[in-house]
Coordinates of C-alpha atoms and ligand atoms in Angstrom, one line a residue:
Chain A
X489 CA -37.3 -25.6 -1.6
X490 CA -34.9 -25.7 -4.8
X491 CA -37.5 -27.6 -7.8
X492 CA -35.0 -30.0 -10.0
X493 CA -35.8 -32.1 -13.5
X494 CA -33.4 -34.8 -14.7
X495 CA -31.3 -34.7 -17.8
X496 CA -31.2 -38.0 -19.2
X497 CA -27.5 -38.9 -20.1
X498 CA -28.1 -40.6 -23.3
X499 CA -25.9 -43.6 -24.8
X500 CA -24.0 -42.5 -21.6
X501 CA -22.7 -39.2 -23.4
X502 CA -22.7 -36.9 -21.1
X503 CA -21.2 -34.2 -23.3
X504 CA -23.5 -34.2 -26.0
X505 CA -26.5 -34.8 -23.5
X506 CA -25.1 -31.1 -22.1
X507 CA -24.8 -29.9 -25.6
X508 CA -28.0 -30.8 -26.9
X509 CA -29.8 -29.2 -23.9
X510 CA -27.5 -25.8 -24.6
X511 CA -28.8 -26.1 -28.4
X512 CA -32.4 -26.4 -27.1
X513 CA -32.0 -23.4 -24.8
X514 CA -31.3 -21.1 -28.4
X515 CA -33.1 -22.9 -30.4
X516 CA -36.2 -22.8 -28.5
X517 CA -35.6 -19.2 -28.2
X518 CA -35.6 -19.6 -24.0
X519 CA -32.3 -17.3 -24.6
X520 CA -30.5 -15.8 -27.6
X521 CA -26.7 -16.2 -26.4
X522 CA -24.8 -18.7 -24.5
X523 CA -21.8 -18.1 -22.8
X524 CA -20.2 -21.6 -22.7
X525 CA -16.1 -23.1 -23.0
X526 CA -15.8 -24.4 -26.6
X527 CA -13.2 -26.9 -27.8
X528 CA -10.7 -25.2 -30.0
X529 CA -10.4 -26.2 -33.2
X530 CA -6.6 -26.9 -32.8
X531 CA -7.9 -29.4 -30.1
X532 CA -5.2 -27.7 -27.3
X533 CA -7.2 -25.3 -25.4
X534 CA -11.3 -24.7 -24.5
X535 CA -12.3 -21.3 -24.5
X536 CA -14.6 -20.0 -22.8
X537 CA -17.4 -18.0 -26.3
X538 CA -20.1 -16.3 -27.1
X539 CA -22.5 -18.7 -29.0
X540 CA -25.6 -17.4 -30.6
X541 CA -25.8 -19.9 -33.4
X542 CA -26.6 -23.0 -32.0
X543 CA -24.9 -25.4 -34.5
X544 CA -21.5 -24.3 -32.5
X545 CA -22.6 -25.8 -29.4
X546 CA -21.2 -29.1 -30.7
X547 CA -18.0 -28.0 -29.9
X548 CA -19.0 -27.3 -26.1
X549 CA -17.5 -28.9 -23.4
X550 CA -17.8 -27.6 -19.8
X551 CA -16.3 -30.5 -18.2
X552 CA -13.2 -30.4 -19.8
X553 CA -10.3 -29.6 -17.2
X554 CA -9.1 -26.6 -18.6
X555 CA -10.2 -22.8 -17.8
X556 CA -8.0 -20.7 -19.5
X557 CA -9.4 -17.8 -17.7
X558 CA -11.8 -17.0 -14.9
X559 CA -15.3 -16.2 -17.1
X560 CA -16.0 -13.9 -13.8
X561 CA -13.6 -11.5 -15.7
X562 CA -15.3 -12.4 -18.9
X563 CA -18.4 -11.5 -18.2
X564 CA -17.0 -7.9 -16.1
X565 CA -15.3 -7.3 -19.7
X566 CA -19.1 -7.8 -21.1
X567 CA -21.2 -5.9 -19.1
X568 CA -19.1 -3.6 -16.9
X569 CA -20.1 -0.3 -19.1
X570 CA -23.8 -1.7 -19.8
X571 CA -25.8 -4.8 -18.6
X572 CA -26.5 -7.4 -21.3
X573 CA -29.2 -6.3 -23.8
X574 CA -30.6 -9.7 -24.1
X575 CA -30.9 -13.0 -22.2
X576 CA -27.9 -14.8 -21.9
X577 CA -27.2 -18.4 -20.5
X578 CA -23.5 -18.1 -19.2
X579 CA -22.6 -21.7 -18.0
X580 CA -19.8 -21.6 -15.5
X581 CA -17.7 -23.1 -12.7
X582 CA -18.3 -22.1 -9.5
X583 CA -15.2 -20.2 -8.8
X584 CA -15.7 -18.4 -11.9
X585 CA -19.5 -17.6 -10.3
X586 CA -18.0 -16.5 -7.1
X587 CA -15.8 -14.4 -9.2
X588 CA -18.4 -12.9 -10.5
X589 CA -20.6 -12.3 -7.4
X590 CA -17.9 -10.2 -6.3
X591 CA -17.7 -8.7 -9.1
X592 CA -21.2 -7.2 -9.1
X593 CA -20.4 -6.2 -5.5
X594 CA -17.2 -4.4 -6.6
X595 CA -19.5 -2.7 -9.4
X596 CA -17.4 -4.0 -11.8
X597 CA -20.3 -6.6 -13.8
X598 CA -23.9 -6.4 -14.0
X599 CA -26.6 -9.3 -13.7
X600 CA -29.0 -8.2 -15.5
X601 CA -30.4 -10.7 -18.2
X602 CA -27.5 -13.0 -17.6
X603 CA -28.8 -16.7 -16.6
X604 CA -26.3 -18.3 -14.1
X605 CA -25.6 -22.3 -15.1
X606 CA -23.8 -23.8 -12.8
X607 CA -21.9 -27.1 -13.0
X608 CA -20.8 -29.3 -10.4
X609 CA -16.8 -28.5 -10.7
X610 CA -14.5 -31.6 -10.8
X611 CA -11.5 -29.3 -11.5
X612 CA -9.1 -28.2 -14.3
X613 CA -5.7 -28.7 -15.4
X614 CA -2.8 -26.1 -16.0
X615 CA -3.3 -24.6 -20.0
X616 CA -0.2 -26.2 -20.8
X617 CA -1.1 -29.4 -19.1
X618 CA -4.2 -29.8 -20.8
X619 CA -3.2 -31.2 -24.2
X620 CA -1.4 -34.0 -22.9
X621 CA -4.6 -34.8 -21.3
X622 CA -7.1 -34.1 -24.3
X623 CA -4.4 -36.4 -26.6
X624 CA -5.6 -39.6 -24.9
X625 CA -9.3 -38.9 -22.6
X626 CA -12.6 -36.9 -22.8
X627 CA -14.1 -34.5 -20.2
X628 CA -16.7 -37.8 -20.1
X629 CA -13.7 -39.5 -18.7
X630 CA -12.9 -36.5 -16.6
X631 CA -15.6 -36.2 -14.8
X632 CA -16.6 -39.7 -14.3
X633 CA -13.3 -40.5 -13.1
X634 CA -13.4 -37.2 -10.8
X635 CA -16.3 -38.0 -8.4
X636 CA -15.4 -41.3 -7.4
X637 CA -12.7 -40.5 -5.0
X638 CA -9.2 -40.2 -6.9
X639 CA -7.0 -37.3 -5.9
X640 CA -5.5 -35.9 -9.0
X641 CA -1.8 -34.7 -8.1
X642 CA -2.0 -32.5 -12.0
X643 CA -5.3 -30.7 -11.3
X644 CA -4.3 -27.0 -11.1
X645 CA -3.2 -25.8 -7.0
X646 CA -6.3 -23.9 -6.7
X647 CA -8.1 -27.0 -7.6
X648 CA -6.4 -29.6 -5.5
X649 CA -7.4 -27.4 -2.2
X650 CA -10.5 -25.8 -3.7
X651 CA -13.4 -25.2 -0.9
X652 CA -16.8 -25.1 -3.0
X653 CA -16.0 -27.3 -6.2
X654 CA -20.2 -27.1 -6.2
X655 CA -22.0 -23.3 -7.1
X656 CA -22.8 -21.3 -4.2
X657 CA -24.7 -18.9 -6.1
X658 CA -26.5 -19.4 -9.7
X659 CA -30.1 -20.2 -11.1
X660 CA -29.6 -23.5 -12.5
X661 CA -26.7 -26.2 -11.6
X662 CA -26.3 -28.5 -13.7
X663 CA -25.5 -31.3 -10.9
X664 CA -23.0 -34.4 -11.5
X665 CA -22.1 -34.8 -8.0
X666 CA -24.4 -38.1 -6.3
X667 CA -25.6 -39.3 -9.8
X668 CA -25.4 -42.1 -11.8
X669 CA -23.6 -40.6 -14.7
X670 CA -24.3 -43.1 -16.5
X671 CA -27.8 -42.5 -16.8
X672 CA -28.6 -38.9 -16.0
X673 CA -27.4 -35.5 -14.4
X674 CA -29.3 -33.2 -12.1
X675 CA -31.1 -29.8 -13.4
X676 CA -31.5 -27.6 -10.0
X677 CA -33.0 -24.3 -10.3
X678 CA -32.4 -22.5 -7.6
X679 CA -34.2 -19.2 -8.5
X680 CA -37.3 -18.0 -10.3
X681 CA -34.6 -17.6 -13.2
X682 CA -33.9 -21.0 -13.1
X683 CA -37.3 -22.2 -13.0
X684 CA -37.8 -20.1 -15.9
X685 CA -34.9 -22.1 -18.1
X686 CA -36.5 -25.3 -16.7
X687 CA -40.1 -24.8 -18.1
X688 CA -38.9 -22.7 -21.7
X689 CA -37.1 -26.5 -22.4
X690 CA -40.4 -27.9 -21.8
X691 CA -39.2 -29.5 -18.7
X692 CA -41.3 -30.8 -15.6
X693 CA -39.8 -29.9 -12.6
X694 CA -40.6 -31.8 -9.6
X695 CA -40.3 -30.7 -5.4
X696 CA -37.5 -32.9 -3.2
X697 CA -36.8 -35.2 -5.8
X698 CA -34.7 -38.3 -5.1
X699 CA -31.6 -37.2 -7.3
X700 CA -31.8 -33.7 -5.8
X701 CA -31.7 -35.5 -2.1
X702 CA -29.0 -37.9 -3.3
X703 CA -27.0 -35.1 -4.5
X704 CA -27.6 -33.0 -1.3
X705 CA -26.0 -36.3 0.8
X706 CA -23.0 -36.4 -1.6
X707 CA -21.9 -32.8 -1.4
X708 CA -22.0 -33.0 2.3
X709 CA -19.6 -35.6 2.0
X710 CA -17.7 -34.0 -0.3
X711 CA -17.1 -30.6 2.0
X712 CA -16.6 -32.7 4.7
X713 CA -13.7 -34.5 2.9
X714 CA -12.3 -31.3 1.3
X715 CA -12.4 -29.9 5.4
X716 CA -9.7 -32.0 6.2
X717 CA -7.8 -31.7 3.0
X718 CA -7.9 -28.0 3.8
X719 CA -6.4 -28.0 7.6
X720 CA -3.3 -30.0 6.1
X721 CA -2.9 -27.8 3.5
X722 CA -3.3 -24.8 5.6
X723 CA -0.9 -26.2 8.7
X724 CA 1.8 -27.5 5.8
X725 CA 1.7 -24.2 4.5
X726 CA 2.5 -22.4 7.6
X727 CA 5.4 -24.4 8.0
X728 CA 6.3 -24.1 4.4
X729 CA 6.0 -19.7 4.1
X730 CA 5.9 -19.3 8.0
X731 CA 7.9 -16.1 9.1
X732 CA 10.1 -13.1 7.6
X733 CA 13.3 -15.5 6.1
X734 CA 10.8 -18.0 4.5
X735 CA 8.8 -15.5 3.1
X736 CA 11.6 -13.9 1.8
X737 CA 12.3 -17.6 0.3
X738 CA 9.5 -17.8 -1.4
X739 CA 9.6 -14.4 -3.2
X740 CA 12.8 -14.9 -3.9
X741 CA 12.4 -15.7 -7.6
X742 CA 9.8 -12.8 -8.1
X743 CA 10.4 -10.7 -11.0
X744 CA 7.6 -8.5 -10.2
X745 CA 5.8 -8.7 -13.5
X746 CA 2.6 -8.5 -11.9
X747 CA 1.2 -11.4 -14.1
X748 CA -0.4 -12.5 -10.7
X749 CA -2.6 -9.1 -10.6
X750 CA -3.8 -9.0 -13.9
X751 CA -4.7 -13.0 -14.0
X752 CA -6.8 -12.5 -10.6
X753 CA -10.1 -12.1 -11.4
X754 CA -11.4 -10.2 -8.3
X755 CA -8.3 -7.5 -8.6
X756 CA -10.5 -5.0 -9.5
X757 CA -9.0 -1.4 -9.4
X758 CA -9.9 0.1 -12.9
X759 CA -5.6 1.7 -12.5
X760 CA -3.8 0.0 -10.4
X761 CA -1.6 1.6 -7.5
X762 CA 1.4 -0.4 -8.3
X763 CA 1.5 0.7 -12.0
X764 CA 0.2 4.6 -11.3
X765 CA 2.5 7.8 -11.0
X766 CA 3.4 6.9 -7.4
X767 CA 6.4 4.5 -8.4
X768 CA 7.8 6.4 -11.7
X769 CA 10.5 8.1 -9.6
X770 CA 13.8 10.2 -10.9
X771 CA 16.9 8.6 -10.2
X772 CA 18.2 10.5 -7.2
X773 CA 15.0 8.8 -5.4
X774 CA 16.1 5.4 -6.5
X775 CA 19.9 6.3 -5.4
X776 CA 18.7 7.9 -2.0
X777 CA 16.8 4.7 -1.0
X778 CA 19.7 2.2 -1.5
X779 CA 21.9 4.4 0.2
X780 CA 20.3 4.1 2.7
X781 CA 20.6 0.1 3.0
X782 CA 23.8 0.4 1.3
X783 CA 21.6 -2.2 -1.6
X784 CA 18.4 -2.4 -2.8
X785 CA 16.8 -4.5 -4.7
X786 CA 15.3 -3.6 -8.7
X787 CA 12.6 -4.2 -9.3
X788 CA 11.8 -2.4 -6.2
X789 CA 8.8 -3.4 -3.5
X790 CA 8.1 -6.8 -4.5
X791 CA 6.8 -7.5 -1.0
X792 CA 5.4 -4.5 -0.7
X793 CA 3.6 -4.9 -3.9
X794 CA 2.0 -8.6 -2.6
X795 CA 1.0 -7.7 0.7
X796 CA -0.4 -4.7 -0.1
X797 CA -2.5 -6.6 -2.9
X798 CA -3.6 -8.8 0.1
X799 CA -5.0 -6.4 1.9
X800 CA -7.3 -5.3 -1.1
X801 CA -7.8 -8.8 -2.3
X802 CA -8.3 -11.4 0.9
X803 CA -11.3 -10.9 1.9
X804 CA -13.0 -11.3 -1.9
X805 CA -10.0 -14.3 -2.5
X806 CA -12.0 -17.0 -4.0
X807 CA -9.0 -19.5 -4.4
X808 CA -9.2 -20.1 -8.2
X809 CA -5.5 -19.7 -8.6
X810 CA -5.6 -18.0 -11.4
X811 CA -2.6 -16.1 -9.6
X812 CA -0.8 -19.1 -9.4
X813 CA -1.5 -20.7 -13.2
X814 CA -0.5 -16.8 -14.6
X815 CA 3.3 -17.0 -12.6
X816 CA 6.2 -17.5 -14.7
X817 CA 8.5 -18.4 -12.0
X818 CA 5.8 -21.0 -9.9
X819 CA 5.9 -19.0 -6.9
X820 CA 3.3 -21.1 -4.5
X821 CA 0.6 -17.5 -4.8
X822 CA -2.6 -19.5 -4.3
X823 CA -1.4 -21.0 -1.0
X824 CA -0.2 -17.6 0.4
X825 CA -3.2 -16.1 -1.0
X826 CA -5.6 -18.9 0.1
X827 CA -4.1 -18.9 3.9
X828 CA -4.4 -14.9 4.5
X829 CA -7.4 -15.4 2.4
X830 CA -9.0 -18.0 4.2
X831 CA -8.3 -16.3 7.8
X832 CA -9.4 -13.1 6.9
X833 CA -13.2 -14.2 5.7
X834 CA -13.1 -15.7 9.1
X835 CA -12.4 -12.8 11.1
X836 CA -15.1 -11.0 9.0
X837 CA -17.5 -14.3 8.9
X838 CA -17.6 -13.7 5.4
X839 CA -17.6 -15.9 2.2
X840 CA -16.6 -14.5 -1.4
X841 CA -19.5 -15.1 -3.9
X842 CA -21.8 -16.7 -1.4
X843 CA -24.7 -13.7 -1.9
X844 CA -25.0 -10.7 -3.4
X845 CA -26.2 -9.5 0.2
X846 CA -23.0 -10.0 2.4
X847 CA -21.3 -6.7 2.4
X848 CA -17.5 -6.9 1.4
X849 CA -15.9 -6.4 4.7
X850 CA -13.3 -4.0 3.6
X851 CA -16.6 -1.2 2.9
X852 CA -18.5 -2.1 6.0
X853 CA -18.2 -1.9 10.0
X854 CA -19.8 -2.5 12.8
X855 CA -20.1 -0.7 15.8
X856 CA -19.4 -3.6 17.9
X857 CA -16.9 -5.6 17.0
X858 CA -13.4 -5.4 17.0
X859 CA -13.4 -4.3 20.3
X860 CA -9.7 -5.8 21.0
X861 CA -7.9 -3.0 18.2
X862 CA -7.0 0.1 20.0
X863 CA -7.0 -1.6 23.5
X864 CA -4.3 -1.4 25.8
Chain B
X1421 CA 16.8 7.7 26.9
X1422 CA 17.2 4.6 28.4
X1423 CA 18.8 2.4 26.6
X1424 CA 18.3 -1.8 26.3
X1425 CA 19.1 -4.2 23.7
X1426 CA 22.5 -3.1 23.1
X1427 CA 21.7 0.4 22.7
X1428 CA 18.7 -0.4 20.1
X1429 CA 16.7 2.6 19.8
X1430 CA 13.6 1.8 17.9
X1431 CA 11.9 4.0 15.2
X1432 CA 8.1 4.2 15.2
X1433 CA 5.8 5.8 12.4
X1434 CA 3.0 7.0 13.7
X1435 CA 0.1 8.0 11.6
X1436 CA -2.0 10.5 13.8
X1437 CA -5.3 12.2 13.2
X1438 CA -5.7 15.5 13.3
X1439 CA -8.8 16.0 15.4
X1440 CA -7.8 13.8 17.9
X1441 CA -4.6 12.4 18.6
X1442 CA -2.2 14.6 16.9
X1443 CA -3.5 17.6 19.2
X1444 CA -3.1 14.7 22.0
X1445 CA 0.6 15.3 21.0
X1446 CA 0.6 19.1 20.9
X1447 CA -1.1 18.8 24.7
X1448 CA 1.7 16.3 26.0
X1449 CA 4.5 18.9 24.3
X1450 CA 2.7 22.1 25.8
X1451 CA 2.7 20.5 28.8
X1452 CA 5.8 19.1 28.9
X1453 CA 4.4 15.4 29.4
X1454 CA 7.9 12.9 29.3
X1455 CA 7.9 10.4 26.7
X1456 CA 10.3 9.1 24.6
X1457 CA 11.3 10.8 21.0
X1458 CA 11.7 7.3 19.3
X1459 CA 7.7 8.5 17.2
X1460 CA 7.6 10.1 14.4
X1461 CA 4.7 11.8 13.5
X1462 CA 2.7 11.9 10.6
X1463 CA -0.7 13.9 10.7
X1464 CA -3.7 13.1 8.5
X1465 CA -6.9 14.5 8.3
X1466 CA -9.0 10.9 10.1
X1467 CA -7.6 7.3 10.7
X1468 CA -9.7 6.5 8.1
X1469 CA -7.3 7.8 5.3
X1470 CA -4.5 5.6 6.5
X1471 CA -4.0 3.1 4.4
X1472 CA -2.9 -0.4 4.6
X1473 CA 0.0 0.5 2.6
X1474 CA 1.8 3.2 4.5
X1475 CA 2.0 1.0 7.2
X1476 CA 3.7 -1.9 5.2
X1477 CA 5.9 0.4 3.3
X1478 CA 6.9 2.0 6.7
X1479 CA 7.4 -1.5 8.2
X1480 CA 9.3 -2.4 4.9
X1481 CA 11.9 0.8 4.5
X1482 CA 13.2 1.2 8.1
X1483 CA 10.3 1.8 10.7
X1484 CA 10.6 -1.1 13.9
X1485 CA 6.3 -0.7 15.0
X1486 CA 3.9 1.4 13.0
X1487 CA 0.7 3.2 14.9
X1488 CA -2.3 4.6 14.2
X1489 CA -4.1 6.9 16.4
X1490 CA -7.6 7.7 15.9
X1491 CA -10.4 9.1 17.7
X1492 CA -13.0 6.8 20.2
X1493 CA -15.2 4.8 18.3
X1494 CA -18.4 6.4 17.7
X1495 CA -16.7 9.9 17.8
X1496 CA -14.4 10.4 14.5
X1497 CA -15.2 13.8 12.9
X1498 CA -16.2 12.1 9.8
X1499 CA -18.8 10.1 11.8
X1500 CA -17.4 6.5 10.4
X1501 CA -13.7 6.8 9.4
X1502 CA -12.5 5.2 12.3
X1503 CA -14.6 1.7 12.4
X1504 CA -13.3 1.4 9.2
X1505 CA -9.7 2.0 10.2
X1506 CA -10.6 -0.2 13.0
X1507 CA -11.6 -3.2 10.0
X1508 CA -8.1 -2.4 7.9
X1509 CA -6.1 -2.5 11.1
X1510 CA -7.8 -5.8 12.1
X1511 CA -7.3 -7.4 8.7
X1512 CA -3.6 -6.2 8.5
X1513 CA -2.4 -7.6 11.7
X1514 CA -4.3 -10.6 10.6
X1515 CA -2.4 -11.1 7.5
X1516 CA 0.7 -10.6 8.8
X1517 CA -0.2 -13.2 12.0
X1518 CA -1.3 -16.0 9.0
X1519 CA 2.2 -15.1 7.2
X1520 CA 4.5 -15.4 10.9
X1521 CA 5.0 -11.7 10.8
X1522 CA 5.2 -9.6 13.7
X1523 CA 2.0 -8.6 13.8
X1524 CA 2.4 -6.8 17.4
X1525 CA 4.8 -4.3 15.4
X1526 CA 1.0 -3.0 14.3
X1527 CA -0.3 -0.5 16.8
X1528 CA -3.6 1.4 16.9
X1529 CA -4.7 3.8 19.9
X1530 CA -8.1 5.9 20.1
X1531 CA -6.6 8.9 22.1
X1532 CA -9.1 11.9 22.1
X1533 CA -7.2 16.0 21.8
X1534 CA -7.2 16.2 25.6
X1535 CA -5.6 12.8 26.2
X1536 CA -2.1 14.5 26.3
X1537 CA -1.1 12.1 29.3
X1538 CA -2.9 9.0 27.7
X1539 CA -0.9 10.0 24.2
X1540 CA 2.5 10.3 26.1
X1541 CA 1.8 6.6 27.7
X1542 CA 1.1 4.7 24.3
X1543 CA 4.5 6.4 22.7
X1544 CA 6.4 4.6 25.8
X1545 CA 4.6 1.6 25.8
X1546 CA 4.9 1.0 22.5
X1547 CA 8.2 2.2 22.0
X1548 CA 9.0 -0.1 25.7
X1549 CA 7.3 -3.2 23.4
X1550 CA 9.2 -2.1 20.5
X1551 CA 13.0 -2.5 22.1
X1552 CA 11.8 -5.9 23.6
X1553 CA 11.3 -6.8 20.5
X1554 CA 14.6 -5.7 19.2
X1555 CA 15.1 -4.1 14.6
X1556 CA 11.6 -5.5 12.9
X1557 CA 13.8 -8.0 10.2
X1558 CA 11.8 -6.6 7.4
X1559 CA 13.4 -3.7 7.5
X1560 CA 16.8 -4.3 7.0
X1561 CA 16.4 -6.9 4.3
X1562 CA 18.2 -5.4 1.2
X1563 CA 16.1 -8.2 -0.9
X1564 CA 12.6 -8.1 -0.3
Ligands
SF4_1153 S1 -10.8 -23.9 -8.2 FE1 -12.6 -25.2 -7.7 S2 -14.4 -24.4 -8.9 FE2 -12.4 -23.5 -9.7 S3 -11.9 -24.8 -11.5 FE3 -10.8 -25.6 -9.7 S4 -12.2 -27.2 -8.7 FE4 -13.4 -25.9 -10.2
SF4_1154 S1 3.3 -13.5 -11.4 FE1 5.0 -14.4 -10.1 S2 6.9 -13.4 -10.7 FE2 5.1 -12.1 -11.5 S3 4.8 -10.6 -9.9 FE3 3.4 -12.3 -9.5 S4 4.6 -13.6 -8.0 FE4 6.1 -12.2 -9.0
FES1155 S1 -11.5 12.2 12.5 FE1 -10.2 11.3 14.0 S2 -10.4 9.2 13.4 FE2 -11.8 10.1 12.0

C-alpha cells in the first residue's frame, strides 16, 4: 500500500544525509518552512525552529535525545488561531505527532498545509541530562546504538516504557528502524501528502520494497518486545502507587505548582479549572474547611487537582512524560498517568493520536455499551 | 437506624436529576417509603452536568460513597446527557480501580420520577454497602 524511496546514508552520516534532504525540501521550493529540532549554538539544548532559510538546516538534528518540549504544543501555539498560510514540513517524533492528532481533535491545532515527517523514535534524554551526553557522542551514535537492543536506564521515563516509539499517524516517516544505518534510511509516505514530498525531491518511489518489508518485520519485533516491557512496568507500578496510603506516599512531596499541567501537551483547556475563580476563596472558607478536619493541608486539593486532571486527560494520555521531565520534586507522574491512562483507552478501545477519525471517548457514547453502570 | 460497625453511620452525596430521580425522592417522601437518611441530596438539571470532579471532591472532604442518579438510558430529557454520564462514571471508577481506590464507593442508578420504591431501595443498598465498607480513608486524610 504505503510507496517508499531510500535515502542513501552517505560516508555513513546519517545526520547530514537528513539535513541535506531537509535543505532540498526548501530549496527545491517542495515547501517554504521546516519545522525541525536545531542544535543550539551553546551546544546544551536542541530546539525544536522554524527554518525557512535553508543554510540553518546544518544545525538540525532530529535524532538527538533531547525534546525540550512536545512540538504537538508547538505547532497548537502556531496554528490554533489560523491554519498555516503556507506549506510546512514539521519533522517530529511520534509522541509529539500523537500530541498533535489530539490536538486537532481537541480543536486546539489545524492541519492544514502542514507536512507530517515522521522519524522512527529511539528516545530522548532529560534537558539537563542531555549535555553530559552531547560532550562525548552524536545523535549518529544515538541512534545506531538505540536499535540494536541496549536498554538505556537515562532515557527519559516516558521513553523507557514508551508504546509507539514508531509514528502512528504522519505522511512521510523517515524510517531507521530494520536498516542498515550504515548505508541508508527508509522514506515511507504514507499519504498522497507524502507522495507529494517524495516526487518534489525528485525521488522514485517504488511499491513493497525490500527495506519497507524489512522495516515492517523489525517494528513487529520491536512492539512485541516493548509488550512485555509494558506488563512489568504496569504490574511494578501497581505495587509501587497501589491504594489510598501509597498514593498518599507518592504525592507526598507535591507542592502543587502545576508544572505537570502546563508541560502536558494534550491539557488543553484554554483556562484551566484549577487556576479559575473557583479556588480564590476568603479566609473564613479556608478556616471552615480545616476545622472541620481539625488540619488541612496548603496548598489545598493536591489530589483532588491530579485525579481530576486524569479524568480530562487519560483517555488522550500519549505517555510522553512531559509531566514527569516538568516536576520539580520527581514525583513518578508518567507512571500514574500511563497506568489510568493505559486502562482507560482500553475500556474505550481507543488509542491517542492513532486517526483523526476515532472520536475522543470523553465526547462520544454509545447506546450499547456500558451496560454494567447503573445495574444493581 | 440500625447501626453496625461500631455505630459508623455513613454519609453519601448524591447528585440527582431533576427529571427523574430527584422526583423519585419526592415520591418515596410523599409516600412515606422507609429508607435510611444517611443521602444527601443534590439536584441538577441532567446526570449529564455532574462532573467527575464533584464526585472526587465529595469523596475527598468527608463523603463515605458518592451516587448519581440519572434517567433510563435512551430517556434523559436532553436526549443524550446520560450515555455520557454513563462514559464519565465508567472512566472514574476505572481510574480509581487502576490507582487501588475504592472504586465501589462510586454509585450510579437510572431511577425514573415514579420509581419512588426503586429510589428508596438504592439509598439502603448503597448506604447497607457503604457501612460494610466502614469511613472511605480519603476522607479523613488531613494531607492529601
Ligand atoms: S516517549 Fe516515545 S516517541 Fe516520545 S521521545 Fe520518548 S521514545 Fe520517542
Ligand atoms: S509538577 Fe510535581 S510538584 Fe508540581 S503539581 Fe505536578 S506533581 Fe505536584
Ligand atoms: S435529564 Fe435525567 S439524566 Fe438527563
Amino acid at each position: 500500500m504505503a510507496k517508499s524511496a531510500t535515502l542513501a546514508v552517505k560516508d555513513g552520516k546519517i545526520r547530514s544525509s537528513i539535513n541535506a534532504l531537509l535543505a532540498d525540501l526548501l530549496s527545491k521550493q517542495v515547501v517554504e518552512a521546516v519545522l525541525v529540532p536545531l542544535a543550539h549554538p551553546a551546544g546544551n539544548n536542541v530546539v525544536q525552529s522554524l527554518v525557512t532559510n535553508p543554510d540553518y538546516l546544518e544545525q538540525a538534528d532530529v535524532f538527538a535525545p533531547v525534546m525540550p518540549v512536545n512540538a504537538g504544543r508547538i505547532i497548537q501555539a502556531m496554528t490554533r488561531l489560523t491554519p498555516a498560510n503556507k506549506k510546512t514540513a514539521v519533522v517530529m517524533r511520534p509522541c509529539e505527532l500523537r500530541a498533535l492528532v489530539e490536538l486537532v481533535k481537541l480543536r486546539q491545532a489545524q492541519l492544514d498545509n502542514l507536512y507530517l515527517i515522521g522519524i522512527d523514535c529511539p528516545g530522548a534524554y532529560s534537558v539537563s541530562d542531555y549535555p553530559k551526553y552531547a560532550a562525548e557522542k552524536t545523535s549518529d551514535d544515538f541512534v545506531k546504538a538505540a536499535w540494536n537492543g541496549k536498554d538505556d536506564p537515562m532515557l527519559r521515563a516516558g521513553c523507557q516504557v514508551c508504546e509507539y516509539p514508531v509514528p502512528l499517524m504522519t505522511d512521510l516517516t523517515i524510517g531507521s528502524v530494520g536498516q542498515d544505518l550504515k548505508k541508508q534510511l527508509l522514506l515511507l509516505a504514507s499519504t498522497e501528502k507524502g507522495e507529494e514530498l517524495l516526487e518534489g525531491l525528485g525521488l522514485t518511489a517504488e511499491e513493497d520494497s525490500q527495506a519497507a518489508a524489512q522495516r515492517h518485520t523489525a517494528v513487529d519485533q520491536l512492539l512485541n518486545k516493548i509488550k512485555e516491557t509494558r506488563e512489568k512496568f504496569f504490574e511494578q507500578t501497581r505495587e509501587e502507587i497501589g491504594g489510598a496510603d501509597k498514593l498518599a506516599t507518592v504525592f507526598g512531596p507535591c507542592i502543587k505548582c502545576q508544572n505537570c499541567r502546563v508541560a502536558c501537551p494534550v491539557c488543553y483547556c484554554r483556562e484551566c479549572f484549577f487556576v479559575s475563580p473557583t479556588f480564590e476563596l476568603e479566609a473564613e472558607k479556608y478556616l471552615g474547611a480545616a476545622e472541620k478536619r481539625g488540619a488541612m493541608r496548603m496548598p489545598t486539593d493536591t489530589l483532588l487537582f491530579h485525579l481530576t486532571r486524569m479524568t480530562h486527560m487519560a483517555a488522550s494520555c500519549i505517555g510522553c512524560g512531559a509531566c514527569e521531565e516538568a516536576c520539580p520534586n520527581a514525583i513518578p507522574l508518567l507512571k500514574i498517568f500511563q497506568l489510568t491512562g493505559t486502562n482507560v483507552q482500553k475500556l474505550f478501545d481507543y488509542i491517542p493520536g492513532r486517526s483523526l477519525e476515532d472520536e475522543l471517548p470523553p465526547t462520544a457514547f454509545k447506546e450499547d455499551e456500558l451496560e454494567w453502570i447503573g445495574e444493581k | 437506624m440500625a447501626e453496625g460497625n461500631n455505630g459508623f453511620e455513613p454519609k453519601i452525596i448524591g447528585f440527582l436529576c431533576n427529571w427523574c430521580t430527584a422526583s423519585a425522592a419526592d415520591l418515596a417522601g410523599t409516600t412515606r417509603a422507609q429508607y435510611p437518611p444517611n443521602l444527601h441530596p443534590v439536584r441538577v438539571m441532567c446526570s449529564g452536568t455532574v462532573d467527575p470532579v464533584y464526585l472526587i471532591k465529595s469523596l475527598l472532604s468527608g463523603a463515605d460513597a458518592v451516587m448519581v442518579g440519572g434517567c433510563h438510558p435512551g430517556d434523559c430529557h436532553y436526549v443524550s446527557g446520560n450515555y455520557k454520564a454513563r462514559r464519565r462514571m465508567a472512566m472514574l471508577q476505572n481510574i480509581f480501580e487502576s490507582l487501588g481506590l475504592d472504586a465501589n464507593r462510586i454509585w450510579t442508578r437510572w431511577i425514573s420520577a415514579s420509581e419512588g420504591p426503586e429510589f428508596a431501595a438504592a439509598v439502603r443498598e448503597i448506604t447497607e454497602e457503604t457501612r460494610k465498607q466502614g469511613p472511605n480513608p480519603l476522607s479523613t486524610d488531613w494531607a492529601l
